[in-house]
């Protein structure tokens, strides 16, 4: 059973998402919160697998709530998915750096919304190829100063290769094909790289890959 925490300051939005999730046999909404501070408290109380968190809220916004959840070792199993009305705005990059597993636009199709919850619960990133492309474009236009990623030197050659491919938007199956290995081995390389780089999930791993200089953005 996938345990979900809903966080949005608009009751109508929460009730709509809850009605959709309650129809699924493998998903349970364990709590609802109206602001980031309450979200942090309820995450600690219920330990959900997925927290669907609105970016713009009173008291404490979703990005700060995500940052605090990500910084708490007791909440390492909570995968935060940001909810936004605006698509790929500036807040999305801040959310990914804060530790979000990805993001969803609130007008997403119901089937895509349910798929996203299940993907997040597995610990995979919610970064579609088009989103990854735009993330890469951001680093092409305004590249951040390269910084030495903690643990970067600990990556094996194959782990580093897998991270580079993940940062290019490839799935585990595609990484396996490219590296001529099994999908389970590709997943192992990614998981070990996340552990060494202290990345909570695949989304943060992609961000770290670019910010550390392990991957250089390709000029369009």
Coordinates of N, CA and C in Angstrom, one line a residue:
X1 N 0.8 -1.2 0.0 CA 0.0 0.0 0.0 C 0.9 1.2 0.0
X2 N 0.6 2.2 -1.0 CA 1.4 3.4 -1.0 C 0.7 4.4 -0.2
X3 N 1.4 5.0 0.8 CA 0.8 5.9 1.7 C 1.1 7.4 1.3
X4 N 0.1 8.2 1.2 CA 0.2 9.5 0.6 C -0.2 10.6 1.6
X5 N 0.6 11.7 1.6 CA 0.3 12.9 2.3 C 0.0 14.0 1.3
X6 N -1.2 14.6 1.5 CA -1.6 15.7 0.6 C -1.4 17.0 1.3
X7 N -0.7 17.9 0.6 CA -0.4 19.2 1.2 C -0.7 20.4 0.2
X8 N -1.8 21.1 0.5 CA -2.2 22.2 -0.3 C -3.1 23.1 0.5
X9 N -3.0 24.4 0.4 CA -3.8 25.3 1.2 C -5.2 25.5 0.7
X10 N -5.5 24.9 -0.5 CA -6.9 25.0 -1.0 C -7.6 23.6 -0.8
X11 N -8.6 23.6 0.1 CA -9.3 22.4 0.4 C -9.9 21.7 -0.8
X12 N -10.4 22.5 -1.8 CA -11.0 21.9 -3.0 C -10.0 21.1 -3.8
X13 N -8.7 21.6 -3.9 CA -7.7 20.9 -4.6 C -7.4 19.6 -3.9
X14 N -7.3 19.7 -2.5 CA -7.0 18.4 -1.8 C -8.1 17.4 -1.9
X15 N -9.3 17.9 -1.9 CA -10.4 16.9 -2.0 C -10.5 16.3 -3.3
X16 N -10.1 17.0 -4.4 CA -10.1 16.5 -5.7 C -9.1 15.4 -5.9
X17 N -7.9 15.7 -5.4 CA -6.8 14.7 -5.4 C -7.2 13.4 -4.6
X18 N -7.7 13.7 -3.4 CA -8.1 12.6 -2.5 C -9.2 11.7 -3.1
X19 N -10.2 12.3 -3.8 CA -11.2 11.5 -4.4 C -10.6 10.6 -5.5
X20 N -9.6 11.1 -6.2 CA -9.0 10.3 -7.2 C -8.2 9.2 -6.6
X21 N -7.4 9.5 -5.6 CA -6.5 8.5 -5.0 C -7.3 7.4 -4.2
X22 N -8.4 7.8 -3.6 CA -9.2 6.8 -2.9 C -9.8 5.7 -3.7
X23 N -9.9 5.9 -5.0 CA -10.4 4.9 -5.9 C -9.4 3.8 -6.2
X24 N -8.2 4.0 -5.8 CA -7.1 3.0 -6.1 C -6.9 2.1 -5.0
X25 N -6.8 0.8 -5.3 CA -6.7 -0.2 -4.2 C -5.3 -0.2 -3.6
X26 N -4.3 0.3 -4.3 CA -2.9 0.2 -3.8 C -2.4 1.6 -3.2
X27 N -3.3 2.6 -3.1 CA -3.0 3.9 -2.6 C -3.9 4.3 -1.4
X28 N -3.3 4.8 -0.4 CA -4.0 5.3 0.8 C -3.6 6.7 1.2
X29 N -4.5 7.6 1.3 CA -4.2 9.0 1.8 C -4.2 8.9 3.3
X30 N -3.1 9.1 3.9 CA -3.0 9.0 5.4 C -3.2 10.3 6.1
X31 N -3.0 11.5 5.4 CA -3.2 12.7 6.1 C -3.2 13.9 5.1
X32 N -3.8 15.0 5.5 CA -3.8 16.2 4.7 C -3.3 17.4 5.5
X33 N -2.6 18.3 4.8 CA -2.1 19.5 5.5 C -2.4 20.7 4.6
X34 N -2.5 21.9 5.3 CA -2.8 23.1 4.6 C -1.6 24.1 4.5
X35 N -0.5 23.7 5.1 CA 0.7 24.6 4.9 C 2.0 23.7 5.2
X36 N 3.1 24.3 4.9 CA 4.3 23.5 5.0 C 4.7 23.0 6.4
X37 N 4.5 23.9 7.4 CA 4.8 23.5 8.7 C 4.0 22.3 9.2
X38 N 2.7 22.3 8.8 CA 1.9 21.2 9.2 C 2.3 19.9 8.4
X39 N 2.7 20.1 7.2 CA 3.2 19.0 6.3 C 4.4 18.3 7.0
X40 N 5.4 19.1 7.5 CA 6.5 18.6 8.1 C 6.1 17.8 9.4
X41 N 5.2 18.3 10.1 CA 4.8 17.6 11.4 C 4.1 16.3 11.0
X42 N 3.2 16.3 10.0 CA 2.4 15.1 9.6 C 3.3 14.1 8.9
X43 N 4.3 14.6 8.2 CA 5.3 13.6 7.6 C 6.0 12.8 8.7
X44 N 6.4 13.5 9.8 CA 7.0 12.8 10.9 C 6.1 11.9 11.6
X45 N 4.8 12.2 11.6 CA 3.8 11.4 12.4 C 3.4 10.2 11.6
X46 N 3.2 10.3 10.3 CA 2.6 9.3 9.5 C 3.6 8.5 8.6
X47 N 4.8 9.1 8.4 CA 5.8 8.5 7.5 C 5.2 8.1 6.2
X48 N 4.7 9.0 5.4 CA 4.1 8.6 4.1 C 5.2 8.2 3.1
X49 N 4.8 7.4 2.1 CA 5.8 7.1 1.0 C 5.9 8.3 0.1
X50 N 4.8 9.0 -0.2 CA 4.8 10.1 -1.1 C 4.1 11.3 -0.4
X51 N 4.7 12.5 -0.5 CA 4.1 13.7 -0.1 C 3.9 14.6 -1.3
X52 N 2.6 14.9 -1.6 CA 2.3 15.8 -2.7 C 2.2 17.2 -2.1
X53 N 3.1 18.0 -2.5 CA 3.2 19.3 -1.8 C 3.1 20.5 -2.7
X54 N 2.2 21.4 -2.5 CA 2.0 22.6 -3.2 C 3.2 23.5 -3.0
X55 N 3.7 24.3 -4.0 CA 4.8 25.2 -3.8 C 4.4 26.4 -3.0
X56 N 3.3 27.0 -3.4 CA 2.9 28.3 -2.8 C 1.8 28.1 -1.7
X57 N 2.3 28.3 -0.4 CA 1.4 28.1 0.7 C 1.7 29.1 1.8
X58 N 0.8 29.4 2.7 CA 1.1 30.3 3.8 C 1.9 29.6 4.9
X59 N 2.3 30.4 5.9 CA 3.0 29.9 7.0 C 4.4 29.4 6.6
X60 N 4.5 28.3 5.8 CA 5.7 27.8 5.3 C 5.5 27.3 3.9
X61 N 6.2 27.8 2.9 CA 6.0 27.3 1.5 C 6.5 25.9 1.3
X62 N 6.1 25.3 0.2 CA 6.4 23.9 -0.1 C 7.9 23.7 -0.2
X63 N 8.6 24.6 -0.7 CA 10.1 24.4 -0.9 C 10.8 24.3 0.4
X64 N 10.5 25.2 1.4 CA 11.1 25.1 2.7 C 10.6 23.8 3.4
X65 N 9.4 23.4 3.2 CA 8.9 22.2 3.8 C 9.7 21.0 3.2
X66 N 9.9 21.0 1.9 CA 10.7 19.9 1.3 C 12.1 19.9 1.8
X67 N 12.7 21.1 1.9 CA 14.1 21.1 2.4 C 14.2 20.5 3.8
X68 N 13.2 20.8 4.7 CA 13.2 20.3 6.1 C 13.0 18.8 6.1
X69 N 12.1 18.3 5.3 CA 11.8 16.9 5.2 C 13.0 16.2 4.7
X70 N 13.7 16.7 3.7 CA 14.8 16.1 3.1 C 16.0 16.0 4.0
X71 N 16.1 17.0 4.9 CA 17.2 17.1 5.9 C 17.0 16.2 7.1
X72 N 15.9 15.6 7.3 CA 15.6 14.8 8.4 C 15.8 13.3 8.1
X73 N 16.8 12.7 8.7 CA 17.1 11.3 8.4 C 16.0 10.4 8.7
X74 N 15.1 10.7 9.6 CA 14.0 9.9 10.0 C 12.9 9.9 8.9
X75 N 13.0 10.9 7.9 CA 12.1 11.0 6.8 C 12.7 10.6 5.5
X76 N 13.8 9.8 5.5 CA 14.5 9.5 4.3 C 13.6 8.7 3.3
X77 N 12.6 8.1 3.8 CA 11.7 7.3 2.9 C 10.5 8.1 2.3
X78 N 10.5 9.4 2.7 CA 9.4 10.3 2.2 C 9.8 10.9 0.9
X79 N 9.1 10.6 -0.2 CA 9.4 11.2 -1.5 C 8.5 12.3 -1.8
X80 N 9.1 13.5 -1.9 CA 8.2 14.7 -2.1 C 8.1 15.1 -3.6
X81 N 6.8 15.2 -4.0 CA 6.5 15.6 -5.3 C 5.8 17.0 -5.2
X82 N 6.4 18.0 -5.9 CA 5.9 19.3 -5.8 C 4.7 19.5 -6.8
X83 N 3.7 20.3 -6.3 CA 2.6 20.6 -7.2 C 2.6 22.1 -7.5
X84 N 2.4 22.4 -8.8 CA 2.5 23.7 -9.3 C 1.5 24.0 -10.3
X85 N 1.0 25.3 -10.4 CA 0.1 25.7 -11.5 C 0.9 26.2 -12.7
X86 N 2.2 26.4 -12.6 CA 2.9 27.2 -13.5 C 3.9 26.4 -14.4
X87 N 4.0 25.1 -14.2 CA 4.9 24.4 -15.0 C 6.3 24.6 -14.6
X88 N 7.2 24.8 -15.6 CA 8.6 24.8 -15.4 C 9.1 26.3 -15.0
X89 N 8.7 26.7 -13.8 CA 9.2 28.1 -13.4 C 10.4 28.0 -12.5
X90 N 10.8 29.1 -12.0 CA 12.0 29.2 -11.2 C 12.0 28.3 -10.0
X91 N 10.8 28.2 -9.4 CA 10.6 27.5 -8.2 C 10.9 26.0 -8.4
X92 N 10.8 25.5 -9.6 CA 11.0 24.1 -9.8 C 12.5 23.7 -9.5
X93 N 13.4 24.6 -10.0 CA 14.8 24.3 -9.8 C 15.1 24.3 -8.3
X94 N 14.5 25.3 -7.6 CA 14.7 25.4 -6.1 C 14.2 24.1 -5.4
X95 N 13.1 23.6 -5.9 CA 12.5 22.5 -5.3 C 13.3 21.2 -5.5
X96 N 13.9 21.1 -6.7 CA 14.8 19.9 -7.0 C 16.0 20.0 -6.1
X97 N 16.6 21.2 -6.0 CA 17.8 21.3 -5.1 C 17.4 21.1 -3.6
X98 N 16.2 21.4 -3.3 CA 15.8 21.2 -1.9 C 15.6 19.7 -1.6
X99 N 15.4 18.9 -2.6 CA 15.3 17.4 -2.4 C 14.0 16.8 -2.9
X100 N 13.3 17.6 -3.7 CA 12.0 17.0 -4.3 C 12.4 15.9 -5.3
X101 N 11.5 14.9 -5.4 CA 11.7 13.9 -6.4 C 11.2 14.3 -7.8
X102 N 10.5 15.4 -7.9 CA 10.0 15.8 -9.1 C 8.9 16.8 -8.9
X103 N 8.1 17.0 -10.0 CA 7.0 17.9 -9.8 C 5.9 17.6 -10.8
X104 N 4.7 18.0 -10.5 CA 3.5 17.8 -11.3 C 2.8 19.1 -11.5
X105 N 2.3 19.4 -12.7 CA 1.4 20.5 -12.9 C 0.0 20.1 -12.5
X106 N -0.8 20.9 -11.8 CA -2.1 20.5 -11.2 C -3.1 20.1 -12.2
X107 N -3.0 20.5 -13.5 CA -3.9 20.1 -14.5 C -3.5 18.8 -15.2
X108 N -2.6 18.0 -14.6 CA -2.2 16.8 -15.1 C -3.4 15.8 -15.3
X109 N -3.3 15.0 -16.3 CA -4.4 14.0 -16.6 C -4.5 13.0 -15.4
X110 N -5.6 12.6 -15.0 CA -5.8 11.6 -13.9 C -4.9 10.4 -14.0
X111 N -4.8 9.8 -15.1 CA -4.0 8.6 -15.3 C -2.5 8.9 -15.1
X112 N -2.1 10.1 -15.6 CA -0.7 10.5 -15.4 C -0.4 10.9 -13.9
X113 N -1.4 11.4 -13.3 CA -1.2 11.7 -11.8 C -1.0 10.5 -11.0
X114 N -1.8 9.5 -11.3 CA -1.7 8.2 -10.5 C -0.4 7.5 -10.8
X115 N 0.0 7.5 -12.1 CA 1.3 6.9 -12.5 C 2.4 7.6 -11.8
X116 N 2.3 9.0 -11.7 CA 3.4 9.7 -11.0 C 3.5 9.3 -9.5
X117 N 2.4 9.1 -8.9 CA 2.4 8.8 -7.5 C 3.2 7.4 -7.3
X118 N 2.9 6.5 -8.2 CA 3.5 5.2 -8.1 C 5.0 5.2 -8.4
X119 N 5.3 6.1 -9.4 CA 6.7 6.2 -9.8 C 7.5 6.8 -8.6
X120 N 6.9 7.8 -8.0 CA 7.6 8.5 -6.8 C 7.8 7.5 -5.7
X121 N 6.8 6.7 -5.4 CA 6.8 5.7 -4.3 C 7.9 4.7 -4.5
X122 N 8.3 4.4 -5.8 CA 9.4 3.5 -6.1 C 10.8 4.2 -5.9
X123 N 10.8 5.5 -5.7 CA 12.0 6.2 -5.6 C 12.6 6.7 -6.8
X124 N 11.8 6.6 -7.9 CA 12.3 7.1 -9.2 C 11.9 8.6 -9.4
X125 N 12.6 9.3 -10.3 CA 12.4 10.7 -10.5 C 11.3 11.0 -11.4
X126 N 10.5 12.0 -11.1 CA 9.5 12.5 -12.0 C 10.0 13.5 -12.9
X127 N 10.9 13.1 -13.8 CA 11.5 14.0 -14.8 C 11.3 13.4 -16.1
X128 N 10.3 13.9 -16.8 CA 10.0 13.4 -18.2 C 11.1 13.9 -19.1
X129 N 11.4 13.2 -20.2 CA 12.4 13.7 -21.1 C 12.3 15.2 -21.5
X130 N 11.1 15.7 -21.7 CA 10.9 17.1 -22.0 C 11.4 18.0 -20.9
X131 N 11.1 17.6 -19.7 CA 11.5 18.3 -18.5 C 13.0 18.3 -18.3
X132 N 13.6 17.1 -18.5 CA 15.0 17.0 -18.4 C 15.7 17.9 -19.5
X133 N 15.1 18.0 -20.7 CA 15.7 18.8 -21.7 C 15.7 20.3 -21.3
X134 N 14.6 20.7 -20.6 CA 14.5 22.1 -20.2 C 15.4 22.3 -19.0
X135 N 15.6 21.3 -18.2 CA 16.5 21.4 -17.1 C 18.0 21.6 -17.6
X136 N 18.3 20.9 -18.6 CA 19.6 21.0 -19.3 C 19.7 22.3 -19.9
X137 N 18.7 22.8 -20.6 CA 18.7 24.1 -21.3 C 19.0 25.2 -20.3
X138 N 18.5 25.1 -19.1 CA 18.7 26.1 -18.0 C 20.2 26.2 -17.7
X139 N 20.9 25.0 -17.6 CA 22.3 25.0 -17.3 C 23.1 25.5 -18.5
X140 N 22.6 25.4 -19.7 CA 23.3 25.9 -20.9 C 23.3 27.4 -20.9
X141 N 22.1 28.0 -20.6 CA 21.9 29.4 -20.6 C 22.5 30.1 -19.4
X142 N 22.4 29.5 -18.2 CA 22.9 30.2 -17.0 C 23.6 29.1 -16.2
X143 N 24.7 28.6 -16.6 CA 25.4 27.5 -15.9 C 25.9 28.0 -14.5
X144 N 25.6 27.2 -13.5 CA 26.1 27.6 -12.2 C 27.6 27.3 -12.0
X145 N 28.2 28.0 -11.1 CA 29.7 27.7 -10.9 C 29.9 26.2 -10.5
X146 N 30.8 25.5 -11.2 CA 31.0 24.1 -10.9 C 31.6 24.0 -9.5
X147 N 31.1 23.0 -8.8 CA 31.6 22.7 -7.5 C 31.9 21.3 -7.4
X148 N 32.9 20.9 -6.6 CA 33.3 19.6 -6.4 C 32.2 18.8 -5.6
X149 N 31.5 17.9 -6.2 CA 30.5 17.1 -5.5 C 31.1 16.2 -4.4
X150 N 30.6 16.3 -3.2 CA 31.1 15.4 -2.2 C 30.8 14.0 -2.5
X151 N 31.9 13.2 -2.6 CA 31.8 11.7 -2.9 C 32.0 11.5 -4.4
X152 N 32.2 12.5 -5.2 CA 32.3 12.3 -6.6 C 33.5 11.4 -6.9
X153 N 34.6 11.6 -6.2 CA 35.8 10.8 -6.4 C 35.6 9.3 -6.0
X154 N 34.6 9.0 -5.3 CA 34.3 7.7 -4.9 C 33.6 6.8 -5.9
X155 N 33.0 7.5 -7.0 CA 32.3 6.8 -8.0 C 33.3 5.9 -8.8
X156 N 32.8 4.7 -9.1 CA 33.6 3.9 -10.1 C 33.3 4.4 -11.5
X157 N 34.1 4.0 -12.4 CA 33.9 4.4 -13.8 C 32.6 4.1 -14.3
X158 N 32.1 2.9 -14.0 CA 30.8 2.5 -14.5 C 29.6 3.2 -13.8
X159 N 29.8 3.5 -12.5 CA 28.8 4.3 -11.8 C 28.8 5.7 -12.4
X160 N 29.9 6.3 -12.6 CA 30.0 7.6 -13.2 C 29.3 7.7 -14.6
X161 N 29.5 6.6 -15.4 CA 28.9 6.5 -16.7 C 27.4 6.4 -16.6
X162 N 26.9 5.7 -15.6 CA 25.5 5.5 -15.4 C 24.9 6.9 -15.0
X163 N 25.6 7.6 -14.2 CA 25.1 8.9 -13.7 C 25.0 9.9 -14.9
X164 N 26.0 9.9 -15.7 CA 26.0 10.8 -16.9 C 24.8 10.5 -17.8
X165 N 24.5 9.2 -18.0 CA 23.4 8.8 -18.9 C 22.0 9.1 -18.2
X166 N 21.9 9.0 -16.9 CA 20.7 9.4 -16.2 C 20.5 10.9 -16.3
X167 N 21.6 11.6 -16.2 CA 21.5 13.1 -16.3 C 21.1 13.5 -17.7
X168 N 21.3 12.6 -18.7 CA 20.9 12.9 -20.1 C 19.4 12.5 -20.3
X169 N 18.8 12.0 -19.2 CA 17.3 11.7 -19.3 C 17.0 10.2 -19.6
X170 N 18.0 9.4 -19.6 CA 17.8 8.0 -19.9 C 17.2 7.2 -18.8
X171 N 16.3 6.3 -19.0 CA 15.8 5.4 -18.0 C 16.8 4.3 -17.7
X172 N 16.5 3.5 -16.6 CA 17.4 2.4 -16.3 C 17.5 1.4 -17.4
X173 N 16.4 1.1 -18.1 CA 16.4 0.2 -19.2 C 17.3 0.8 -20.4
X174 N 17.1 2.0 -20.6 CA 18.0 2.7 -21.7 C 19.4 2.7 -21.3
X175 N 19.7 3.0 -20.0 CA 21.1 3.0 -19.5 C 21.7 1.6 -19.7
X176 N 20.9 0.6 -19.4 CA 21.3 -0.8 -19.5 C 21.7 -1.1 -21.0
X177 N 20.8 -0.7 -21.9 CA 21.1 -0.9 -23.3 C 22.4 -0.2 -23.7
X178 N 22.6 1.0 -23.3 CA 23.7 1.8 -23.7 C 25.0 1.2 -23.1
X179 N 24.9 0.7 -21.9 CA 26.1 0.2 -21.2 C 26.3 -1.3 -21.4
X180 N 25.3 -2.0 -22.1 CA 25.4 -3.4 -22.4 C 25.4 -4.2 -21.0
X181 N 24.5 -3.9 -20.2 CA 24.4 -4.5 -18.9 C 22.9 -4.8 -18.6
X182 N 22.6 -5.5 -17.6 CA 21.2 -5.8 -17.2 C 20.5 -4.5 -16.6
X183 N 19.2 -4.4 -16.7 CA 18.6 -3.3 -16.0 C 18.8 -3.3 -14.5
X184 N 18.9 -4.4 -13.9 CA 19.1 -4.5 -12.5 C 20.5 -4.0 -12.1
X185 N 21.5 -4.3 -13.0 CA 22.8 -3.8 -12.7 C 22.9 -2.2 -12.9
X186 N 22.1 -1.7 -13.9 CA 22.0 -0.3 -14.1 C 21.4 0.4 -12.9
X187 N 20.4 -0.2 -12.4 CA 19.7 0.3 -11.2 C 20.7 0.3 -10.0
X188 N 21.5 -0.8 -9.9 CA 22.5 -0.9 -8.8 C 23.5 0.3 -8.9
X189 N 24.0 0.5 -10.1 CA 25.0 1.6 -10.3 C 24.4 2.9 -9.9
X190 N 23.1 3.2 -10.3 CA 22.5 4.4 -9.9 C 22.3 4.6 -8.4
X191 N 21.8 3.5 -7.8 CA 21.6 3.5 -6.3 C 22.9 3.7 -5.6
X192 N 24.0 3.1 -6.0 CA 25.3 3.3 -5.3 C 25.8 4.7 -5.5
X193 N 25.6 5.2 -6.7 CA 26.0 6.6 -7.0 C 25.2 7.6 -6.1
X194 N 23.9 7.3 -5.9 CA 23.1 8.2 -5.1 C 23.6 8.2 -3.6
X195 N 24.0 7.0 -3.2 CA 24.5 6.8 -1.8 C 25.8 7.6 -1.6
X196 N 26.7 7.5 -2.6 CA 28.0 8.1 -2.5 C 27.9 9.6 -2.6
X197 N 26.9 10.1 -3.4 CA 26.8 11.5 -3.6 C 25.7 12.1 -2.6
X198 N 25.2 11.3 -1.8 CA 24.2 11.8 -0.8 C 23.0 12.4 -1.4
X199 N 22.6 11.8 -2.5 CA 21.4 12.2 -3.2 C 20.2 11.4 -2.7
X200 N 19.1 12.1 -2.4 CA 17.9 11.4 -1.9 C 17.3 10.5 -3.0
X201 N 17.3 11.0 -4.2 CA 16.7 10.2 -5.3 C 17.3 10.6 -6.6
X202 N 16.7 10.1 -7.7 CA 17.2 10.3 -9.0 C 17.2 11.7 -9.4
X203 N 16.1 12.4 -9.1 CA 16.0 13.8 -9.5 C 17.2 14.6 -8.9
X204 N 17.5 14.4 -7.6 CA 18.6 15.2 -7.0 C 19.9 14.7 -7.6
X205 N 20.0 13.5 -8.0 CA 21.2 13.0 -8.6 C 21.5 13.7 -9.9
X206 N 20.5 14.0 -10.7 CA 20.6 14.7 -11.9 C 21.1 16.1 -11.7
X207 N 20.5 16.8 -10.7 CA 20.9 18.1 -10.4 C 22.4 18.2 -9.9
X208 N 22.8 17.2 -9.1 CA 24.1 17.2 -8.6 C 25.1 16.9 -9.7
X209 N 24.7 16.1 -10.7 CA 25.6 15.7 -11.8 C 26.0 17.0 -12.6
X210 N 25.0 17.9 -12.8 CA 25.3 19.1 -13.5 C 26.0 20.1 -12.6
X211 N 25.6 20.3 -11.4 CA 26.2 21.3 -10.5 C 27.6 20.9 -10.1
X212 N 27.9 19.6 -10.1 CA 29.3 19.2 -9.7 C 30.2 19.3 -10.9
X213 N 29.7 19.4 -12.1 CA 30.5 19.4 -13.3 C 30.8 18.0 -13.9
X214 N 30.2 17.0 -13.3 CA 30.3 15.6 -13.8 C 29.8 15.6 -15.2
X215 N 28.7 16.3 -15.5 CA 28.1 16.4 -16.8 C 28.1 17.8 -17.2
X216 N 28.6 18.0 -18.4 CA 28.6 19.4 -19.0 C 27.4 19.5 -20.0
X217 N 26.6 20.6 -19.8 CA 25.5 20.8 -20.7 C 25.9 20.9 -22.2
X218 N 25.1 20.3 -23.0 CA 25.4 20.3 -24.5 C 24.8 21.6 -25.0
X219 N 25.5 22.3 -25.8 CA 25.0 23.5 -26.4 C 24.0 23.1 -27.5
X220 N 22.8 23.6 -27.5 CA 21.8 23.2 -28.5 C 22.3 23.4 -29.9

